[in-house]
Coordinates of C-alpha atoms in Angstrom, one line a residue:
Chain A
X1 CA 34.9 16.0 6.4
X2 CA 35.4 18.1 3.5
X3 CA 34.8 14.8 1.5
X4 CA 31.4 13.8 3.5
X5 CA 30.0 17.6 3.4
X6 CA 30.8 17.1 -0.8
X7 CA 28.5 14.3 -0.8
X8 CA 25.9 15.0 1.7
X9 CA 23.8 18.1 1.6
X10 CA 21.3 19.0 4.0
X11 CA 18.3 16.9 3.0
X12 CA 20.6 14.4 2.7
X13 CA 21.0 15.0 6.8
X14 CA 16.7 15.6 6.8
X15 CA 16.2 12.4 5.1
X16 CA 18.3 10.6 7.8
X17 CA 17.3 12.1 10.6
X18 CA 13.7 11.8 9.7
X19 CA 14.3 7.6 8.6
X20 CA 15.6 7.3 12.0
X21 CA 13.1 9.3 14.2
X22 CA 10.2 6.5 12.3
X23 CA 12.8 3.5 12.4
X24 CA 13.0 4.4 16.5
X25 CA 9.8 4.7 17.3
X26 CA 8.3 1.3 15.5
X27 CA 11.2 -0.3 16.7
X28 CA 9.9 0.7 20.9
X29 CA 6.3 0.4 19.4
X30 CA 7.2 -3.5 18.6
X31 CA 9.3 -3.9 21.9
X32 CA 6.8 -1.7 24.1
X33 CA 3.3 -3.9 22.8
X34 CA 5.2 -7.1 23.0
X35 CA 6.6 -6.2 26.3
X36 CA 3.2 -5.3 27.4
X37 CA 2.4 -8.9 26.4
X38 CA 5.0 -11.1 27.5
X39 CA 4.4 -9.0 31.0
X40 CA 0.7 -9.7 30.9
X41 CA 1.6 -13.2 30.5
X42 CA 3.4 -13.3 33.7
X43 CA 0.5 -11.8 35.8
X44 CA -1.4 -14.5 34.4
X45 CA 1.2 -17.0 36.1
X46 CA 1.6 -16.3 38.8
X47 CA -2.1 -15.2 39.5
X48 CA -2.8 -19.1 38.5
X49 CA 0.1 -20.3 41.4
X50 CA -1.4 -18.2 44.1
X51 CA -4.9 -19.7 43.0
X52 CA -3.6 -23.3 42.5
X53 CA -1.9 -22.1 46.1
X54 CA -5.1 -20.9 47.8
X55 CA -6.4 -24.0 49.0
X56 CA -3.1 -24.2 51.2
X57 CA -2.8 -21.3 52.5
X58 CA -4.0 -19.5 56.2
X59 CA -5.3 -16.4 54.2
X60 CA -8.0 -15.2 57.2
X61 CA -11.7 -14.7 56.7
X62 CA -13.6 -13.4 58.8
X63 CA -17.0 -15.2 57.6
X64 CA -16.1 -18.5 58.5
X65 CA -13.9 -16.8 61.6
X66 CA -11.5 -17.7 60.0
X67 CA -8.0 -15.6 61.5
X68 CA -5.0 -16.8 59.1
X69 CA -2.0 -17.6 60.0
X70 CA 0.1 -13.8 58.5
X71 CA 3.2 -15.2 58.9
X72 CA 2.5 -18.4 56.6
X73 CA 1.2 -16.3 54.1
X74 CA 4.5 -13.5 54.8
X75 CA 6.3 -16.3 54.1
X76 CA 4.9 -17.6 50.8
X77 CA 4.9 -14.6 49.6
X78 CA 8.4 -13.7 49.9
X79 CA 9.2 -17.8 48.5
X80 CA 7.0 -16.8 45.9
X81 CA 8.7 -13.8 44.8
X82 CA 11.9 -16.1 44.5
X83 CA 10.6 -17.9 42.2
X84 CA 9.2 -15.3 40.2
X85 CA 12.9 -13.5 40.1
X86 CA 14.1 -17.1 39.0
X87 CA 11.9 -17.0 35.5
X88 CA 13.2 -13.4 34.8
X89 CA 9.6 -12.0 35.3
X90 CA 9.9 -7.9 35.8
X91 CA 7.1 -8.6 38.8
X92 CA 6.5 -8.7 42.0
X93 CA 4.1 -9.5 44.6
X94 CA 3.7 -7.4 47.1
X95 CA 0.4 -8.0 49.3
X96 CA -1.8 -11.0 49.4
X97 CA -5.5 -9.7 50.8
X98 CA -3.9 -7.6 53.9
X99 CA -0.3 -9.4 53.9
X100 CA 2.2 -7.8 52.7
X101 CA 5.8 -9.0 51.9
X102 CA 8.8 -6.6 52.6
X103 CA 9.5 -5.7 49.4
X104 CA 10.6 -2.2 48.7
X105 CA 8.3 -0.3 46.1
X106 CA 10.1 2.6 44.8
X107 CA 7.8 5.1 42.5
X108 CA 6.9 1.8 40.5
X109 CA 3.4 0.7 38.9
X110 CA 1.5 -1.1 41.8
X111 CA -1.2 -3.9 40.3
X112 CA -4.1 -5.0 42.3
X113 CA -5.4 -8.5 40.9
X114 CA -8.8 -10.0 42.3
X115 CA -8.9 -14.2 42.7
X116 CA -13.3 -14.9 42.7
X117 CA -11.8 -17.8 45.0
X118 CA -16.0 -20.1 46.5
X119 CA -15.5 -18.6 49.4
X120 CA -14.1 -14.7 49.1
X121 CA -12.4 -13.0 46.9
X122 CA -8.6 -12.7 47.4
X123 CA -7.0 -9.6 46.5
X124 CA -3.5 -9.8 44.9
X125 CA -1.1 -6.5 45.2
X126 CA 1.7 -6.4 42.2
X127 CA 4.9 -4.3 41.5
X128 CA 5.3 -4.1 37.7
X129 CA 9.0 -2.5 37.3
X130 CA 8.7 -0.8 34.3
X131 CA 12.2 -0.4 32.2
X132 CA 13.5 2.4 31.6
X133 CA 13.1 4.9 28.2
X134 CA 17.0 4.4 27.2
X135 CA 16.8 0.8 27.3
X136 CA 14.4 0.9 24.3
X137 CA 16.8 3.1 23.0
X138 CA 18.9 0.3 20.0
X139 CA 21.7 0.4 17.6
X140 CA 19.5 -1.2 14.4
X141 CA 16.8 1.6 13.8
X142 CA 20.5 3.8 12.9
X143 CA 21.5 1.2 11.0
X144 CA 19.1 1.2 9.0
X145 CA 18.2 4.2 8.9
X146 CA 22.4 5.1 7.5
X147 CA 21.6 2.0 5.0
X148 CA 18.5 3.4 3.6
X149 CA 20.1 7.1 3.2
X150 CA 22.7 5.2 0.8
X151 CA 20.1 3.2 -0.9
X152 CA 17.3 5.7 -1.2
X153 CA 20.5 8.6 -1.9
X154 CA 19.7 8.9 -6.4
X155 CA 16.4 9.4 -5.8
X156 CA 16.7 13.1 -3.6
X157 CA 17.5 15.2 -6.0
X158 CA 16.2 18.3 -5.3
X159 CA 14.7 19.1 -9.2
X160 CA 14.0 15.7 -11.3
X161 CA 17.0 15.2 -14.0
X162 CA 17.7 14.6 -17.3
X163 CA 19.9 11.5 -17.6
X164 CA 22.6 13.6 -19.7
X165 CA 25.5 13.5 -17.6
X166 CA 26.9 17.1 -18.8
X167 CA 24.0 18.6 -17.7
X168 CA 24.3 17.6 -13.9
X169 CA 27.8 18.7 -14.8
X170 CA 26.8 22.2 -15.3
X171 CA 24.5 22.9 -13.0
X172 CA 27.5 21.1 -10.6
X173 CA 30.4 22.5 -11.7
X174 CA 31.5 26.6 -12.0
X175 CA 30.9 28.4 -15.1
X176 CA 33.8 27.4 -18.0
X177 CA 35.6 30.5 -19.6
X178 CA 37.1 30.5 -23.2
X179 CA 40.2 31.2 -23.2
X180 CA 42.6 31.8 -26.1
X181 CA 46.5 31.4 -26.3
X182 CA 48.7 33.9 -28.3
X183 CA 51.3 32.1 -26.7
X184 CA 50.9 28.5 -27.3
X185 CA 48.4 29.7 -30.1
X186 CA 45.2 27.2 -28.6
X187 CA 41.6 27.8 -27.7
X188 CA 40.8 26.1 -24.2
X189 CA 39.0 26.3 -21.4
X190 CA 38.7 27.7 -17.4
X191 CA 38.9 24.7 -15.2
X192 CA 39.1 22.0 -18.2
X193 CA 43.1 20.4 -19.7
X194 CA 41.4 21.2 -23.2
X195 CA 43.4 22.9 -25.5
X196 CA 42.7 22.7 -29.5
X197 CA 45.3 24.6 -31.5
X198 CA 44.7 26.8 -33.9
X199 CA 46.6 28.1 -36.9
X200 CA 47.9 32.1 -37.1
X201 CA 44.8 33.7 -39.1
X202 CA 41.8 31.8 -38.5
X203 CA 44.2 32.2 -34.6
X204 CA 43.9 36.4 -35.2
X205 CA 40.3 36.8 -36.4
X206 CA 38.9 35.0 -33.9
X207 CA 40.9 37.0 -30.9
X208 CA 39.9 40.4 -33.0
X209 CA 36.3 38.8 -33.4
X210 CA 36.0 38.8 -30.1
X211 CA 36.9 41.8 -28.9
X212 CA 35.2 44.2 -31.5
X213 CA 31.6 41.5 -31.0
X214 CA 32.4 43.1 -27.4
X215 CA 32.7 46.1 -27.8
X216 CA 30.1 46.7 -30.1
X217 CA 27.4 44.6 -29.5
X218 CA 24.7 44.1 -31.8
X219 CA 26.8 45.0 -34.6
X220 CA 26.2 43.4 -38.4
X221 CA 29.2 41.1 -39.7
X222 CA 28.7 39.6 -43.2
X223 CA 30.8 37.8 -45.3
X224 CA 30.0 39.4 -48.7
X225 CA 31.0 42.6 -47.4
X226 CA 34.2 44.3 -45.9
X227 CA 35.0 43.7 -43.0
X228 CA 35.1 46.8 -41.0
X229 CA 38.2 48.5 -40.1
X230 CA 38.5 48.4 -36.5
X231 CA 37.7 44.6 -36.6
X232 CA 40.5 44.7 -38.9
X233 CA 42.9 47.0 -37.1
X234 CA 42.3 44.2 -33.9
X235 CA 42.5 41.7 -36.4
X236 CA 46.8 43.1 -37.4
X237 CA 47.5 43.9 -34.4
X238 CA 46.7 40.6 -32.9
X239 CA 49.1 38.6 -35.7
X240 CA 52.2 41.2 -34.7
X241 CA 51.7 39.8 -31.4
X242 CA 52.5 36.6 -32.6
X243 CA 55.4 38.2 -35.1
X244 CA 56.3 39.4 -31.6
X245 CA 56.3 35.7 -30.1
X246 CA 58.0 34.6 -32.8
X247 CA 55.3 32.0 -34.0
X248 CA 55.8 33.3 -37.5
X249 CA 58.0 35.9 -40.0
X250 CA 55.3 36.2 -42.5
X251 CA 54.0 39.3 -43.7
X252 CA 49.9 40.5 -42.4
X253 CA 47.9 38.8 -44.1
X254 CA 44.6 40.3 -45.8
X255 CA 41.5 39.7 -43.2
X256 CA 39.3 40.2 -45.7
X257 CA 40.5 37.2 -48.0
X258 CA 39.1 33.5 -47.7
X259 CA 36.6 34.6 -44.5
X260 CA 34.4 31.5 -45.0
X261 CA 38.0 29.6 -44.7
X262 CA 38.8 31.3 -41.7
X263 CA 35.0 31.2 -40.4
X264 CA 34.8 27.4 -40.9
X265 CA 38.9 27.1 -39.5
X266 CA 37.0 28.5 -36.1
X267 CA 34.3 26.7 -36.5
X268 CA 36.3 23.5 -36.5
X269 CA 38.0 24.6 -33.5
X270 CA 35.3 25.6 -31.4
X271 CA 33.2 22.6 -32.4
X272 CA 36.6 20.1 -31.1
X273 CA 37.2 22.5 -28.1
X274 CA 33.3 22.3 -27.1
X275 CA 32.4 19.1 -27.6
X276 CA 30.5 18.2 -24.5
X277 CA 29.5 21.4 -23.6
X278 CA 27.3 22.1 -26.5
X279 CA 25.6 25.1 -24.8
X280 CA 28.6 26.9 -25.0
X281 CA 28.7 27.2 -28.0
X282 CA 25.6 30.1 -27.8
X283 CA 28.2 32.5 -26.8
X284 CA 31.6 31.7 -28.6
X285 CA 30.2 30.1 -32.1
X286 CA 30.2 32.8 -35.7
X287 CA 26.7 31.4 -36.0
X288 CA 26.5 29.3 -39.6
X289 CA 23.9 30.2 -42.1
X290 CA 22.0 26.6 -42.5
X291 CA 20.7 26.0 -46.1
X292 CA 20.2 28.2 -48.5
X293 CA 20.7 31.5 -46.1
X294 CA 24.8 30.4 -46.3
X295 CA 25.4 32.6 -49.3
X296 CA 22.3 35.0 -47.6
X297 CA 23.6 39.0 -48.0
X298 CA 22.3 39.4 -44.5
X299 CA 23.3 35.7 -42.8
X300 CA 24.9 37.3 -39.5
X301 CA 28.1 36.0 -37.7
X302 CA 29.2 38.4 -34.9
X303 CA 29.3 36.8 -31.2
X304 CA 25.8 37.9 -30.3
X305 CA 25.4 36.2 -27.2
X306 CA 29.2 37.3 -25.9
X307 CA 29.4 38.7 -22.4
X308 CA 32.5 40.8 -21.1
X309 CA 33.7 37.9 -18.2
X310 CA 33.7 34.6 -19.9
X311 CA 36.6 34.6 -22.2
X312 CA 39.8 35.7 -22.8
X313 CA 43.2 36.3 -23.6
X314 CA 46.4 35.2 -22.6
X315 CA 49.6 36.2 -24.1
X316 CA 48.6 39.6 -25.0
Chain B
X1 CA 25.4 4.1 -6.2
X2 CA 24.1 5.5 -9.7
X3 CA 23.8 2.9 -11.4
X4 CA 20.7 1.9 -8.9
X5 CA 18.8 4.0 -10.6
X6 CA 18.0 1.3 -13.6
X7 CA 16.8 -1.2 -10.6
X8 CA 13.0 0.6 -10.0
X9 CA 9.8 2.9 -11.1
X10 CA 9.8 5.8 -8.6
X11 CA 7.9 3.9 -5.8
X12 CA 11.1 2.6 -4.8
X13 CA 12.3 4.7 -2.2
X14 CA 8.7 4.9 -0.4
X15 CA 8.6 0.7 -1.1
X16 CA 12.3 0.7 0.4
X17 CA 11.1 2.8 3.6
X18 CA 7.8 0.8 3.9
X19 CA 10.0 -2.5 4.5
X20 CA 12.4 -0.9 6.7
X21 CA 9.9 -0.1 9.4
X22 CA 7.6 -3.4 9.1
X23 CA 11.3 -4.7 9.4
X24 CA 11.9 -2.5 12.5
X25 CA 8.6 -3.6 14.2
X26 CA 9.3 -6.8 14.3
X27 CA 13.1 -6.1 15.5
X28 CA 11.6 -4.8 18.6
X29 CA 9.3 -7.4 18.5
X30 CA 12.5 -10.4 19.0
X31 CA 13.6 -7.6 21.8
X32 CA 11.2 -9.1 23.6
X33 CA 12.8 -12.6 25.0
X34 CA 9.7 -14.9 25.8
X35 CA 10.4 -16.8 29.0
X36 CA 8.7 -19.7 30.5
X37 CA 5.4 -18.6 32.2
X38 CA 5.4 -21.3 35.0
X39 CA 6.0 -21.3 38.0
X40 CA 7.0 -24.0 39.8
X41 CA 5.4 -25.5 43.6
X42 CA 6.4 -24.2 46.3
X43 CA 4.6 -25.1 48.7
X44 CA 5.8 -28.0 50.2
X45 CA 4.0 -30.4 52.8
X46 CA 5.2 -34.0 52.9
X47 CA 9.0 -35.6 52.4
X48 CA 10.4 -38.3 51.1
X49 CA 14.0 -40.2 52.7
X50 CA 14.6 -44.3 51.5
X51 CA 14.6 -46.4 54.3
X52 CA 15.7 -50.3 52.6
X53 CA 16.8 -50.9 49.5
X54 CA 15.8 -54.8 49.8
X55 CA 12.7 -54.0 51.3
X56 CA 9.5 -54.7 50.1
X57 CA 8.0 -51.6 48.1
X58 CA 5.7 -50.4 50.7
X59 CA 5.7 -46.8 52.0
X60 CA 6.0 -45.7 55.7
X61 CA 3.6 -43.2 56.1
X62 CA 4.0 -40.2 59.1
X63 CA 1.6 -37.6 60.0
X64 CA 2.7 -34.6 62.4
X65 CA 1.1 -31.4 61.9
X66 CA 4.8 -29.3 62.3
X67 CA 7.1 -29.2 59.6
X68 CA 10.4 -30.0 61.6
X69 CA 9.1 -32.5 63.9
X70 CA 8.0 -34.5 60.9
X71 CA 11.5 -34.6 59.0
X72 CA 13.0 -34.9 62.1
X73 CA 11.3 -37.8 62.6
X74 CA 11.6 -39.4 58.9
X75 CA 14.5 -39.0 58.8
X76 CA 15.8 -40.7 62.3
X77 CA 13.1 -43.4 60.6
X78 CA 15.1 -44.0 57.9
X79 CA 17.9 -44.9 59.5
X80 CA 16.1 -47.2 61.4
X81 CA 17.3 -51.0 61.0
X82 CA 13.5 -52.8 61.6
X83 CA 12.4 -50.1 58.9
X84 CA 14.6 -50.3 56.5
X85 CA 13.7 -54.8 56.5
X86 CA 10.1 -53.7 56.8
X87 CA 9.9 -50.3 53.7
X88 CA 11.6 -49.0 51.3
X89 CA 10.4 -45.4 52.1
X90 CA 9.4 -42.8 54.2
X91 CA 7.5 -40.1 54.1
X92 CA 6.0 -37.5 56.0
X93 CA 3.3 -35.3 55.4
X94 CA 2.5 -32.1 57.7
X95 CA 0.6 -29.2 57.8
X96 CA -3.0 -29.0 56.1
X97 CA -5.3 -27.7 59.3
X98 CA -8.0 -30.5 60.1
X99 CA -8.5 -31.2 57.5
X100 CA -5.6 -33.5 56.9
X101 CA -6.1 -35.2 60.1
X102 CA -9.4 -36.2 59.0
X103 CA -7.5 -38.0 56.6
X104 CA -4.6 -39.1 57.5
X105 CA -6.1 -40.6 60.8
X106 CA -9.9 -41.1 59.6
X107 CA -9.1 -42.9 57.0
X108 CA -6.1 -44.7 57.6
X109 CA -3.7 -43.1 55.9
X110 CA -1.3 -42.8 58.5
X111 CA 0.8 -45.7 59.5
X112 CA 2.3 -43.2 62.2
X113 CA 0.3 -40.2 63.4
X114 CA 0.8 -37.4 66.4
X115 CA -2.7 -36.2 66.9
X116 CA -5.3 -35.1 70.1
X117 CA -7.6 -37.8 71.8
X118 CA -10.7 -36.2 70.8
X119 CA -9.9 -37.3 67.2
X120 CA -8.7 -40.6 67.4
X121 CA -12.1 -40.8 69.7
X122 CA -13.8 -38.9 67.3
X123 CA -13.4 -40.9 63.8
X124 CA -13.1 -44.3 66.6
X125 CA -10.0 -45.0 64.7
X126 CA -8.4 -47.3 67.4
X127 CA -11.7 -49.7 66.5
X128 CA -11.9 -48.6 62.9
X129 CA -7.9 -48.7 61.3
X130 CA -6.1 -50.7 64.9
X131 CA -4.3 -47.6 65.8
X132 CA -2.7 -48.4 69.3
X133 CA -1.7 -46.0 71.8
X134 CA 2.3 -45.3 71.2
X135 CA 3.4 -42.3 73.7
X136 CA 1.7 -39.4 74.5
X137 CA 2.8 -35.8 76.5
X138 CA 1.7 -34.7 80.1
X139 CA -2.0 -33.5 80.7
X140 CA -2.2 -29.3 81.4
X141 CA -4.7 -27.4 82.1
X142 CA -6.6 -24.6 80.3
X143 CA -5.8 -20.8 81.4
X144 CA -7.6 -17.5 80.9
X145 CA -4.6 -15.6 81.0
X146 CA -4.4 -11.6 80.6
X147 CA -2.6 -8.7 81.2
X148 CA -2.7 -6.7 83.9
X149 CA -5.4 -8.2 86.3
X150 CA -6.0 -12.6 87.2
X151 CA -9.2 -12.8 85.2
X152 CA -12.2 -13.5 87.8
X153 CA -15.0 -16.8 86.6
X154 CA -18.3 -14.7 86.9
X155 CA -20.5 -13.3 84.8
X156 CA -19.9 -9.4 85.7
X157 CA -16.1 -9.6 85.2
X158 CA -16.7 -11.3 82.2
X159 CA -19.2 -9.6 80.1
X160 CA -18.6 -7.1 76.9
X161 CA -14.6 -8.2 77.5
X162 CA -12.9 -9.7 74.3
X163 CA -11.8 -12.9 74.7
X164 CA -8.5 -14.8 72.0
X165 CA -9.4 -18.7 70.9
X166 CA -8.2 -20.1 68.3
X167 CA -10.0 -20.3 65.3
X168 CA -9.9 -24.5 64.9
X169 CA -12.5 -25.9 67.1
X170 CA -10.3 -29.2 68.0
X171 CA -8.1 -26.9 69.9
X172 CA -9.6 -28.0 73.7
X173 CA -7.8 -25.2 75.7
X174 CA -8.4 -22.4 72.8
X175 CA -11.6 -23.0 72.9
X176 CA -13.8 -26.0 73.4
X177 CA -12.8 -25.3 77.1
X178 CA -13.6 -21.5 77.5
X179 CA -16.3 -22.1 75.3
X180 CA -18.1 -24.4 77.7
X181 CA -17.1 -21.5 80.5
X182 CA -18.9 -18.6 78.4
X183 CA -22.2 -20.9 77.8
X184 CA -22.4 -22.4 81.3
X185 CA -22.6 -18.2 81.5
X186 CA -24.4 -17.9 79.4
X187 CA -22.4 -15.1 78.1
X188 CA -21.9 -16.9 74.1
X189 CA -23.3 -13.1 72.7
X190 CA -21.7 -10.8 75.6
X191 CA -18.1 -11.1 75.3
X192 CA -16.0 -10.7 71.9
X193 CA -14.7 -12.8 70.6
X194 CA -11.3 -12.2 68.1
X195 CA -10.1 -15.9 66.6
X196 CA -6.2 -16.3 66.4
X197 CA -4.3 -18.9 64.0
X198 CA -2.8 -20.6 66.5
X199 CA -1.6 -20.6 70.2
X200 CA 1.4 -18.1 69.6
X201 CA -1.3 -15.7 67.6
X202 CA -2.8 -15.9 70.7
X203 CA -0.3 -14.9 72.6
X204 CA 0.4 -12.1 70.3
X205 CA -3.1 -10.7 70.6
X206 CA -2.7 -10.6 74.4
X207 CA 0.9 -8.4 74.2
X208 CA -0.4 -6.2 71.4
X209 CA -3.1 -5.0 73.8
X210 CA -5.8 -6.3 71.3
X211 CA -7.5 -8.4 73.6
X212 CA -8.7 -8.6 77.3
X213 CA -7.6 -11.7 77.8
X214 CA -7.0 -15.1 76.2
X215 CA -7.7 -18.8 76.6
X216 CA -5.0 -21.4 76.1
X217 CA -2.9 -23.4 77.9
X218 CA 0.6 -22.2 80.2
X219 CA 3.9 -23.1 78.9
X220 CA 7.1 -22.2 80.9
X221 CA 8.3 -20.0 78.0
X222 CA 5.1 -17.9 78.9
X223 CA 6.3 -16.3 82.3
X224 CA 9.0 -14.2 79.8
X225 CA 6.2 -12.2 78.6
X226 CA 3.2 -12.7 81.2
X227 CA 3.0 -13.4 84.8
X228 CA 1.8 -16.5 86.7
X229 CA -0.6 -14.7 88.9
X230 CA -2.7 -13.3 86.6
X231 CA -4.0 -16.9 85.0
X232 CA -7.1 -18.9 86.1
X233 CA -7.8 -22.1 85.1
X234 CA -10.6 -23.3 83.4
X235 CA -12.2 -26.0 83.1
X236 CA -12.7 -28.7 85.1
X237 CA -10.2 -32.0 84.4
X238 CA -7.1 -32.0 83.2
X239 CA -6.9 -32.2 79.0
X240 CA -5.0 -34.9 77.8
X241 CA -1.9 -34.1 75.9
X242 CA -1.2 -35.0 72.3
X243 CA -0.8 -39.1 71.4
X244 CA 1.9 -41.1 68.7
X245 CA -0.2 -44.0 67.3
X246 CA 0.6 -46.7 65.6
X247 CA -1.7 -48.4 62.7
X248 CA -1.1 -52.0 63.5
X249 CA -2.0 -53.9 61.0
X250 CA -0.5 -57.6 61.6
X251 CA 1.3 -57.6 65.5
X252 CA 4.5 -55.9 64.3
X253 CA 5.6 -56.0 67.5
X254 CA 9.0 -54.9 66.5
X255 CA 7.9 -51.7 64.7
X256 CA 6.0 -51.1 67.8
X257 CA 8.9 -50.8 69.8
X258 CA 11.3 -49.3 67.1
X259 CA 9.2 -46.7 67.3
X260 CA 9.0 -46.2 70.6
X261 CA 12.8 -46.3 70.8
X262 CA 12.7 -43.6 68.2
X263 CA 9.8 -40.9 69.9
X264 CA 12.2 -42.0 73.4
X265 CA 15.4 -39.8 71.4
X266 CA 13.2 -37.3 69.7
X267 CA 12.0 -36.5 73.2
X268 CA 15.3 -36.5 75.1
X269 CA 16.7 -33.7 71.8
X270 CA 14.0 -31.8 73.0
X271 CA 14.8 -28.3 74.2
X272 CA 11.1 -28.1 76.3
X273 CA 11.1 -29.9 79.6
X274 CA 6.8 -30.5 78.3
X275 CA 7.6 -32.1 74.8
X276 CA 10.9 -33.9 77.2
X277 CA 8.4 -36.0 78.9
X278 CA 6.7 -38.5 77.2
X279 CA 4.5 -41.6 78.8
X280 CA 5.4 -44.6 77.1
X281 CA 1.9 -47.5 76.8
X282 CA 2.5 -51.1 77.5
X283 CA 3.0 -53.2 74.5
X284 CA 6.9 -53.5 73.6
X285 CA 7.3 -56.6 75.6
X286 CA 11.2 -56.0 76.0
X287 CA 12.7 -53.3 77.5
X288 CA 14.6 -50.5 76.0
X289 CA 17.7 -48.9 76.4
X290 CA 18.0 -45.5 77.2
X291 CA 15.0 -44.4 79.5

């Protein structure tokens, strides 16, 4: 059930119901039209038979003082109904002029046809058996509607889609968050098994950067200036944590030195991690200065778009 | 399934849908299976049986206006030695009313026919085609039969009455003789004539009270429904019963005798005393047994 629910949404169901109704309507219309056509041919066959036999039937004709033999005509009508039933026609002859056959007529359609014979007009009464509407339902429209649904499913998206898969996946899946794992010294994403290792110094620096930028949104961090003390303290704190975890025994590094190298290591790790989700880079990627501005004094590498609920540090 | 996107442009789903609708239309039409729309002939007016396999390829044609008698006679003739020697088939016809009588007797199409004397005389069939009488049923009387009282032959009594007659003019007791009576009393327009198709129909009309009296013969089983006290004879002499005739093209006396024997057997099978009494005409020189 859940499998079906995942693959078919309400739009699919609506389409299925609509197409089933349309197909069933077409099916019933075709069947009904053909049935009417067949019925008319059947009625004509009966008229033909009666017309051929008129000369041998003693029908009453008051103008010619002919009394008619009702018994003979009634017997003929019964034999005629037997012959009609043998041809499987949905008809019964009810009356010929004034002579009625013993047929049960329970709320079915009555038709009277007139045969213009040379000496008199003969009225032929017929009963048509209408089929129940249940017999018009069929399994074919249901099957075809299902088949149609299968074939047309790719076209049933609510909005027109770009063809790149990651975007499609990003819309339909839950949001991914950054995980900075101090215990394993790696960066990762929630809902993904991907893990990218990072060296101690850039790891601590990035952890501090995340915390600092979160606490001071809109801050400016320039490469050629000294880093804020809060940032450095945070980086030291994380480094001590690494020592506690047993990953290193060195003394605390100078986070001011080789800032460029640290940033490029962080960026490289993030590039690898966010390879399939480039849109997440806007959140976590320390912006690079492009072109001439790489050595500019004003370039800001702080994380401007960081959101509180989109990252976490594990192993603190 | 998503790989199908490369197949077709944006109109693909609409085309597919349209094709599906068309398909369903035709499938729906197809579910109504067409049948054979010809109803075979259901009125039977003749019966054929095989007589002699090695006989010349001739057909003995029989005409009687009752189906049961026609079939019975045909079957009996098919077993008859003389018939089997001379004919390969016996074909019996019935029905068709007076027009049939005209064809079979007036045109000499019937070899063995059962008919009334006035028809034979109308076509002078004995001279025209050589019809020879085989046997005849007894003479009978025409009556006016009423339900509640004995009818009186007088103008005053019959004025304005409803009288039931049969609708074919060759009937003597049911049509000709009563009309003579009405003509003699000058009552043609002064009575209401209700027509019936046959003599049983007349009795039905009288029993229902749709007529005051009918003109017919008196059969022995009529006393079950009507009273013999309430019948009035009409017509000055007896009416000859119907007769069996054989068309003699040559001096085929064997066939003549064989037919008389067969008719005698049929008469014996009859439950009614009227049709059991056959008066055989001369023409068979040898005396036949079983009379």
